[in-house]
Short mmCIF file of C-alpha atoms in Angstrom, two decimals:
data_model
loop_
_atom_site.label_atom_id
_atom_site.label_comp_id
_atom_site.label_asym_id
_atom_site.label_seq_id
_atom_site.Cartn_x
_atom_site.Cartn_y
_atom_site.Cartn_z
CA MET A 216 -204.68 -127.46 28.63
CA LYS A 217 -208.10 -128.13 27.31
CA GLY A 218 -211.29 -126.63 28.58
CA ILE A 219 -209.91 -123.38 29.90
CA ALA A 220 -210.91 -120.13 28.45
CA ALA A 221 -211.77 -117.11 30.14
CA GLY A 222 -213.24 -113.91 29.26
CA ILE A 223 -216.18 -111.97 30.28
CA GLY A 224 -218.04 -109.03 28.81
CA VAL A 225 -218.58 -108.27 25.14
CA VAL A 226 -218.59 -104.53 24.68
CA VAL A 227 -218.35 -101.89 21.96
CA LEU A 228 -215.46 -99.44 21.90
CA SER A 229 -214.40 -96.36 20.12
CA PRO A 230 -211.54 -96.81 17.70
CA LEU A 231 -208.19 -95.15 18.29
CA LEU A 232 -206.02 -93.77 15.55
CA LEU A 233 -202.56 -95.23 15.98
CA ALA A 234 -199.52 -95.33 13.75
CA GLY A 235 -201.54 -94.19 10.78
CA THR A 236 -204.18 -96.93 11.03
CA ALA A 237 -207.47 -95.17 10.31
CA MET A 238 -210.67 -96.66 11.72
CA MET A 239 -214.15 -95.50 10.82
CA MET A 240 -216.09 -94.03 13.70
CA ALA A 241 -219.46 -95.67 14.34
CA SER A 242 -220.85 -92.73 16.28
CA SER A 243 -219.87 -89.49 17.96
CA SER A 244 -220.27 -91.15 21.38
CA GLU A 245 -217.59 -93.66 20.43
CA ALA A 246 -215.34 -90.87 19.24
CA SER A 247 -215.57 -89.16 22.61
CA THR A 248 -213.87 -92.11 24.35
CA THR A 249 -210.88 -92.27 22.03
CA SER A 250 -207.53 -92.42 23.81
CA SER A 251 -204.84 -89.90 23.07
CA PHE A 252 -201.94 -92.29 23.76
CA SER A 253 -199.28 -92.68 21.12
CA GLY A 254 -195.75 -93.91 21.29
CA CYS A 255 -193.91 -97.03 22.42
CA LEU A 256 -194.62 -98.48 25.83
CA THR A 257 -191.41 -99.78 27.39
CA GLY A 258 -190.18 -100.44 30.89
CA ILE A 259 -193.53 -101.84 32.00
CA ASP A 260 -193.51 -102.97 35.64
CA THR A 261 -194.89 -106.50 35.34
CA GLY A 262 -195.36 -106.80 39.09
CA GLU A 263 -197.44 -103.64 39.18
CA VAL A 264 -199.52 -104.77 36.19
CA THR A 265 -200.16 -108.10 37.91
CA LYS A 266 -201.31 -106.31 41.04
CA GLU A 267 -203.68 -104.04 39.12
CA VAL A 268 -205.07 -106.86 36.95
CA THR A 269 -205.70 -108.99 40.01
CA LYS A 270 -207.48 -106.10 41.73
CA LEU A 271 -209.91 -105.76 38.85
CA LEU A 272 -210.54 -109.49 38.48
CA ASP A 273 -211.14 -109.70 42.22
CA GLY A 274 -213.92 -107.15 41.91
CA ALA A 275 -212.26 -103.78 42.49
CA SER A 276 -213.72 -100.74 40.78
CA ALA A 277 -212.03 -99.87 37.49
CA LYS A 278 -211.62 -96.35 38.88
CA ASP A 279 -209.03 -97.78 41.27
CA VAL A 280 -207.12 -99.71 38.58
CA HIS A 281 -204.33 -97.92 36.73
CA ILE A 282 -202.24 -99.53 33.99
CA GLN A 283 -200.18 -97.50 31.56
CA GLY A 284 -201.63 -97.88 28.07
CA LEU A 285 -205.07 -99.06 29.25
CA ASP A 286 -207.55 -96.21 29.50
CA LEU A 287 -210.60 -98.44 29.94
CA PRO A 288 -209.41 -101.40 32.04
CA ALA A 289 -212.92 -102.57 32.92
CA GLU A 290 -213.40 -103.46 29.25
CA GLN A 291 -209.84 -104.09 28.13
CA ILE A 292 -208.69 -106.51 30.84
CA PRO A 293 -211.62 -108.95 30.44
CA ASN A 294 -210.96 -108.98 26.70
CA ALA A 295 -207.28 -109.69 27.32
CA GLN A 296 -208.41 -112.41 29.73
CA THR A 297 -210.50 -113.99 26.98
CA ILE A 298 -207.53 -113.92 24.59
CA VAL A 299 -205.23 -115.61 27.12
CA ALA A 300 -207.84 -118.17 28.17
CA THR A 301 -208.61 -119.07 24.56
CA GLY A 302 -204.90 -119.49 23.90
CA ILE A 303 -204.57 -121.80 26.89
CA SER A 304 -207.53 -123.87 25.74
CA LEU A 305 -205.90 -124.30 22.31
CA ASP A 306 -202.50 -125.13 23.85
CA VAL A 307 -200.97 -122.03 22.26
CA PRO A 308 -197.60 -121.22 23.88
CA LYS A 309 -197.12 -118.10 25.94
CA LYS A 310 -195.46 -116.25 23.07
CA GLY A 311 -198.52 -116.82 20.90
CA GLN A 312 -200.74 -115.31 23.59
CA ILE A 313 -198.46 -112.28 23.80
CA ILE A 314 -198.62 -111.86 20.03
CA ALA A 315 -202.42 -112.02 20.16
CA ILE A 316 -202.70 -109.41 22.91
CA ALA A 317 -200.25 -107.07 21.16
CA THR A 318 -202.24 -107.47 17.96
CA ALA A 319 -205.55 -106.68 19.66
CA MET A 320 -203.96 -103.65 21.38
CA GLN A 321 -202.85 -102.28 18.02
CA GLU A 322 -206.04 -103.10 16.12
CA SER A 323 -208.72 -102.17 18.66
CA ARG A 324 -207.06 -101.17 21.95
CA LEU A 325 -208.51 -104.44 23.31
CA ARG A 326 -212.06 -103.25 22.63
CA ASN A 327 -214.73 -105.20 20.77
CA LEU A 328 -215.27 -102.62 18.05
CA ASN A 329 -218.43 -102.57 15.97
CA SER A 330 -216.71 -100.79 13.08
CA GLY A 331 -213.35 -100.11 11.52
CA ASP A 332 -211.57 -99.78 8.20
CA ARG A 333 -214.07 -100.92 5.56
CA ASP A 334 -215.83 -103.96 7.10
CA SER A 335 -213.29 -104.62 9.89
CA LEU A 336 -214.80 -105.62 13.24
CA GLY A 337 -214.01 -106.80 16.73
CA LEU A 338 -210.89 -107.20 18.82
CA PHE A 339 -208.62 -108.04 15.88
CA GLN A 340 -210.44 -105.96 13.24
CA GLN A 341 -211.14 -109.07 11.19
CA ARG A 342 -213.12 -108.64 7.99
CA PRO A 343 -216.09 -110.79 6.97
CA SER A 344 -215.24 -110.05 3.34
CA GLN A 345 -211.82 -111.63 3.86
CA GLY A 346 -213.22 -114.89 5.16
CA TRP A 347 -212.74 -114.40 8.90
CA GLY A 348 -216.38 -115.25 9.59
CA THR A 349 -219.71 -113.50 9.80
CA ALA A 350 -220.03 -110.17 11.58
CA GLN A 351 -221.85 -111.91 14.44
CA GLN A 352 -219.09 -114.49 14.79
CA ILE A 353 -216.31 -111.91 14.74
CA HIS A 354 -218.09 -109.98 17.50
CA ASP A 355 -217.68 -113.05 19.74
CA PRO A 356 -214.28 -112.45 21.44
CA VAL A 357 -213.68 -116.19 21.85
CA TYR A 358 -214.39 -116.89 18.18
CA ALA A 359 -212.24 -113.95 17.08
CA SER A 360 -209.37 -115.13 19.30
CA GLU A 361 -209.66 -118.70 18.04
CA ARG A 362 -209.52 -117.53 14.42
CA PHE A 363 -206.47 -115.39 15.13
CA TYR A 364 -204.65 -118.27 16.85
CA LYS A 365 -205.51 -120.74 14.09
CA ALA A 366 -204.11 -118.34 11.51
CA LEU A 367 -200.99 -117.73 13.62
CA LEU A 368 -200.31 -121.44 14.06
CA LYS A 369 -200.31 -121.84 10.28
CA VAL A 370 -197.48 -119.31 9.91
CA ASP A 371 -194.30 -121.27 9.32
CA GLY A 372 -191.69 -120.47 11.96
CA TRP A 373 -193.83 -117.98 13.88
CA GLN A 374 -192.21 -118.87 17.21
CA GLN A 375 -188.83 -117.74 15.91
CA MET A 376 -190.22 -114.43 14.63
CA LYS A 377 -190.36 -111.15 16.48
CA VAL A 378 -193.78 -110.35 17.92
CA THR A 379 -194.47 -107.68 15.33
CA GLN A 380 -193.37 -109.97 12.47
CA ALA A 381 -195.66 -112.80 13.58
CA ALA A 382 -198.58 -110.42 14.08
CA GLN A 383 -198.03 -108.91 10.64
CA ALA A 384 -197.89 -112.36 9.05
CA VAL A 385 -201.46 -112.89 10.25
CA GLN A 386 -202.88 -109.37 9.91
CA LYS A 387 -201.11 -108.11 6.77
CA SER A 388 -201.41 -104.53 8.03
CA GLY A 389 -200.39 -101.40 6.20
CA GLU A 390 -198.27 -100.59 9.27
CA PRO A 391 -196.25 -103.80 9.74
CA ASP A 392 -194.07 -102.47 12.57
CA ALA A 393 -196.87 -101.00 14.67
CA TYR A 394 -197.41 -104.11 16.80
CA ALA A 395 -193.95 -103.86 18.37
CA GLN A 396 -194.88 -100.93 20.60
CA TRP A 397 -197.30 -103.14 22.57
CA GLU A 398 -194.97 -106.06 23.24
CA ASP A 399 -193.98 -105.09 26.79
CA LEU A 400 -197.55 -104.38 27.86
CA ALA A 401 -198.80 -107.57 26.20
CA THR A 402 -196.10 -109.59 27.96
CA ALA A 403 -197.06 -108.14 31.33
CA LEU A 404 -200.79 -108.70 30.75
CA GLN A 405 -200.24 -112.31 29.65
CA LYS A 406 -198.19 -113.08 32.73
CA ALA A 407 -200.65 -111.40 35.08
CA ILE A 408 -203.75 -112.98 33.57
CA SER A 409 -202.38 -116.50 33.11
CA ALA A 410 -201.51 -116.53 36.81
CA THR A 411 -205.22 -116.22 37.66
CA PHE A 412 -206.08 -119.55 36.05
CA PRO A 413 -205.74 -122.63 38.25
CA ASN A 414 -204.03 -125.80 37.01
CA THR A 415 -202.07 -124.02 34.30
CA GLU A 416 -198.33 -124.24 33.87
CA LYS A 417 -196.78 -120.93 34.77
CA ASP A 418 -193.62 -119.49 36.23
CA GLU A 419 -193.76 -118.42 39.86
CA SER A 420 -191.42 -115.94 41.44
CA ALA A 421 -189.34 -117.08 44.37
CA LYS A 422 -191.23 -114.64 46.53
CA ASP A 423 -194.60 -116.13 45.63
CA SER A 424 -193.31 -119.66 46.17
CA ALA A 425 -191.98 -118.74 49.59
CA LYS A 426 -195.28 -117.10 50.48
CA ASP A 427 -197.16 -120.26 49.52
CA LYS A 428 -194.85 -122.38 51.66
CA ASP A 429 -195.32 -120.07 54.62
CA THR A 430 -199.08 -120.33 54.24
CA GLU A 431 -198.94 -124.12 54.13
CA SER A 432 -196.72 -124.41 57.17
CA SER A 433 -198.77 -121.95 59.21
CA SER A 434 -201.94 -123.97 58.67
CA GLY A 435 -200.52 -126.79 60.74
CA GLY A 436 -202.19 -129.32 58.45
CA CYS A 437 -205.49 -128.93 60.33
CA ALA A 438 -207.54 -126.97 57.81
CA PRO A 439 -209.08 -128.72 54.81
CA ASP A 440 -207.09 -128.39 51.58
CA LYS A 441 -208.35 -125.62 49.33
CA ASP A 442 -208.89 -128.14 46.52
CA GLY A 443 -211.24 -130.31 48.57
CA THR A 444 -208.98 -133.38 48.59
CA SER A 445 -208.87 -133.59 52.38
CA PHE A 446 -212.46 -134.87 52.41
CA GLY A 447 -211.44 -137.96 50.47
CA ARG A 448 -213.91 -139.75 48.21
CA ILE A 449 -217.36 -138.14 48.41
CA PRO A 450 -220.26 -140.54 47.73
CA GLU A 451 -222.63 -139.06 45.16
CA GLY A 452 -225.55 -137.24 46.72
CA SER A 453 -223.97 -136.99 50.18
CA VAL A 454 -222.39 -134.27 52.32
CA PRO A 455 -218.74 -135.03 53.06
CA LYS A 456 -218.05 -135.75 56.71
CA GLY A 457 -216.79 -132.69 58.52
CA TYR A 458 -218.10 -130.10 56.06
CA LYS A 459 -219.82 -127.01 57.41
CA ILE A 460 -220.73 -123.84 55.57
CA PRO A 461 -217.98 -121.36 56.48
CA LYS A 462 -218.97 -118.97 59.26
CA ASP A 463 -217.92 -115.94 57.22
CA ALA A 464 -220.16 -116.84 54.26
CA ASP A 465 -222.54 -114.12 53.12
CA PRO A 466 -225.99 -114.79 54.67
CA LYS A 467 -227.60 -115.01 51.24
CA ALA A 468 -224.89 -117.36 50.01
CA ARG A 469 -225.52 -119.48 53.09
CA LYS A 470 -229.23 -119.71 52.26
CA ALA A 471 -228.48 -120.61 48.65
CA ILE A 472 -226.00 -123.31 49.64
CA GLU A 473 -228.35 -124.76 52.25
CA TRP A 474 -231.23 -124.94 49.76
CA ALA A 475 -229.01 -126.54 47.11
CA MET A 476 -227.85 -129.14 49.64
CA HIS A 477 -231.48 -130.17 50.18
CA GLN A 478 -231.53 -131.24 46.52
CA LEU A 479 -228.61 -133.65 46.96
CA GLY A 480 -229.28 -137.07 45.52
CA THR A 481 -232.07 -135.99 43.15
CA LEU A 482 -231.50 -136.95 39.53
CA TYR A 483 -230.41 -134.45 36.90
CA GLN A 484 -232.98 -133.44 34.30
CA TRP A 485 -231.90 -131.33 31.34
CA GLY A 486 -234.31 -128.40 31.07
CA GLY A 487 -235.80 -129.19 34.48
CA SER A 488 -237.07 -126.24 36.48
CA CYS A 489 -235.68 -127.42 39.85
CA THR A 490 -238.95 -126.35 41.47
CA ASN A 491 -239.78 -129.82 42.83
CA SER A 492 -236.72 -132.01 42.50
CA HIS A 493 -238.08 -134.62 44.93
CA GLY A 494 -241.44 -134.88 43.15
CA PRO A 495 -242.69 -137.37 40.55
CA ASP A 496 -242.47 -135.03 37.54
CA PRO A 497 -239.00 -135.26 35.94
CA MET A 498 -239.28 -131.68 34.68
CA GLY A 499 -239.45 -130.48 38.27
CA ARG A 500 -235.91 -131.79 38.80
CA CYS A 501 -232.74 -129.74 38.38
CA ASP A 502 -230.22 -129.16 35.68
CA CYS A 503 -227.04 -127.25 36.48
CA SER A 504 -228.32 -123.73 35.85
CA SER A 505 -231.81 -124.20 37.30
CA LEU A 506 -230.19 -125.47 40.51
CA MET A 507 -228.25 -122.19 40.72
CA GLN A 508 -231.30 -120.13 39.83
CA GLN A 509 -233.61 -121.73 42.38
CA ALA A 510 -231.00 -121.85 45.14
CA TYR A 511 -230.51 -118.11 44.87
CA ALA A 512 -234.22 -117.47 44.40
CA HIS A 513 -234.67 -118.88 47.91
CA ALA A 514 -232.16 -116.27 49.07
CA ASP A 515 -234.11 -113.48 47.32
CA VAL A 516 -231.52 -113.13 44.55
CA HIS A 517 -232.77 -113.26 40.96
CA LEU A 518 -230.65 -115.13 38.40
CA THR A 519 -231.39 -115.75 34.75
CA ARG A 520 -232.18 -119.29 33.65
CA THR A 521 -229.31 -120.58 31.52
CA THR A 522 -225.61 -121.17 31.98
CA TYR A 523 -224.97 -118.96 28.94
CA THR A 524 -226.62 -115.99 30.64
CA GLN A 525 -225.56 -116.71 34.22
CA VAL A 526 -221.94 -116.28 33.14
CA ASN A 527 -222.77 -112.57 32.78
CA GLU A 528 -224.44 -112.24 36.19
CA GLY A 529 -222.82 -110.23 38.98
CA LYS A 530 -219.13 -109.51 38.56
CA ALA A 531 -216.08 -111.49 37.51
CA VAL A 532 -213.64 -112.60 40.19
CA SER A 533 -210.42 -114.55 40.12
CA ALA A 534 -210.53 -118.31 40.64
CA LYS A 535 -207.91 -117.73 43.32
CA ASN A 536 -210.29 -115.56 45.35
CA LEU A 537 -213.34 -117.80 45.64
CA LYS A 538 -215.99 -117.19 48.27
CA PRO A 539 -218.95 -119.40 49.25
CA GLY A 540 -221.80 -118.78 46.83
CA ASP A 541 -219.64 -117.93 43.81
CA LEU A 542 -220.78 -119.47 40.52
CA ILE A 543 -218.09 -121.55 38.81
CA PHE A 544 -218.26 -122.27 35.08
CA SER A 545 -216.63 -125.06 33.11
CA ARG A 546 -216.81 -126.95 29.80
CA GLY A 547 -217.25 -125.13 26.48
CA THR A 548 -215.81 -121.63 26.48
CA ALA A 549 -215.78 -118.71 28.89
CA VAL A 550 -218.35 -116.87 26.78
CA ARG A 551 -220.49 -119.98 26.24
CA PRO A 552 -219.84 -122.31 29.17
CA GLU A 553 -221.79 -125.54 29.27
CA HIS A 554 -221.79 -126.17 33.01
CA VAL A 555 -222.13 -124.25 36.26
CA GLY A 556 -221.80 -125.11 39.93
CA MET A 557 -221.77 -123.24 43.23
CA TYR A 558 -218.71 -122.93 45.42
CA MET A 559 -219.43 -124.05 48.99
CA GLY A 560 -216.15 -123.14 50.63
CA GLU A 561 -213.56 -125.64 51.90
CA GLY A 562 -212.66 -126.54 48.33
CA LEU A 563 -216.06 -128.01 47.48
CA VAL A 564 -218.62 -127.35 44.73
CA ILE A 565 -222.29 -128.39 44.56
CA GLU A 566 -223.59 -129.21 41.09
CA ALA A 567 -226.22 -130.97 39.01
CA PRO A 568 -223.71 -132.70 36.71
CA ARG A 569 -225.42 -134.46 33.80
CA THR A 570 -228.07 -136.97 32.75
CA SER A 571 -228.25 -140.09 34.95
CA LYS A 572 -226.26 -138.39 37.71
CA PRO A 573 -227.64 -136.87 40.93
CA VAL A 574 -227.08 -133.44 42.44
CA ARG A 575 -223.77 -133.91 44.22
CA ILE A 576 -220.78 -132.28 45.90
CA THR A 577 -217.39 -132.52 44.22
CA PRO A 578 -213.89 -131.25 45.04
CA ILE A 579 -212.83 -128.19 43.11
CA LYS A 580 -209.71 -130.02 41.94
CA ASP A 581 -211.99 -131.85 39.49
CA TRP A 582 -213.07 -128.59 37.83
CA GLU A 583 -211.38 -126.87 34.92
CA ILE A 584 -212.55 -123.35 35.64
CA LEU A 585 -213.42 -121.07 32.74
CA ALA A 586 -214.95 -118.21 34.71
CA VAL A 587 -216.15 -117.26 38.17
CA ARG A 588 -219.01 -114.87 38.88
CA ARG A 589 -219.93 -113.34 42.23
CA VAL A 590 -223.64 -112.55 42.26
CA LEU A 591 -223.84 -110.96 45.73
#
């Protein structure tokens, strides 16, 4: 599936010495956070990992999230999320995503390292001197993941290899068998994280399927579909008949949504400030990120100006746990999304889409979600 990538938070981590792989320490503060884990992780409870991953992505404190092998889940899980999302966007099969996570666990413990052996950097400890890219590029988790996947896909027969063999074919490590110890954890993380992305092909347990059916039958068919399809075709610039801001919406989210709705029908203007969208000056009109910024400004919430920076506002939440007022990002990558809209509840999103189009409301089914941020 194209257009999906997810990942939030570029951070710097202390290296961990594992299986004889020595990494240079950038500072004593990094050294102090080094994990003491060593040995092979087996018998991972995938269901438990899924529960813990979902908790974190839904906004729980990292202090309440416990996954064997992950000492710093607040940093490690978003990086694993970026790896999975990038794999999905490149149509890399599940096994390739597992190989990538296992590799990053071995090389950096899923941390975006600023140092390593010689000039090694980032999640995969890629080296600028070996042609992986510039130091700045390698420090971008999406770029680093893309480069790893592209190298993996060039390995003849990688899908028939063991995880550690495929990883070694890309990394050419001095410890070729070291990646194997992370396979179970990587498999559990891939399954848990991929399940948080909508519109992706994934296996569901019978229990989850039954739960979904129970939810559908209990609704009686009266509530609007969560994907917004029950409203039918929505004329551009209009409010779909029957829509009301959900009663349980945060008061500030309600104010932001109401203000954004007053801009419906005004034409998009790239770089527009959204300070006078109904006025004669085109630069007073809205683009996607200024609509978000000004809507929340009228609710006394400060947001930065661009889509690229708004994707770091607030906290990351799962696309399966949307609330009115959440910012939804699409197009581009999770680190550098090119578009943002605001979730309105009832499966609807308000957006300033593109040049020649007005501010409008669209069903969420039309969105390929890269990331979701809750700013309240």
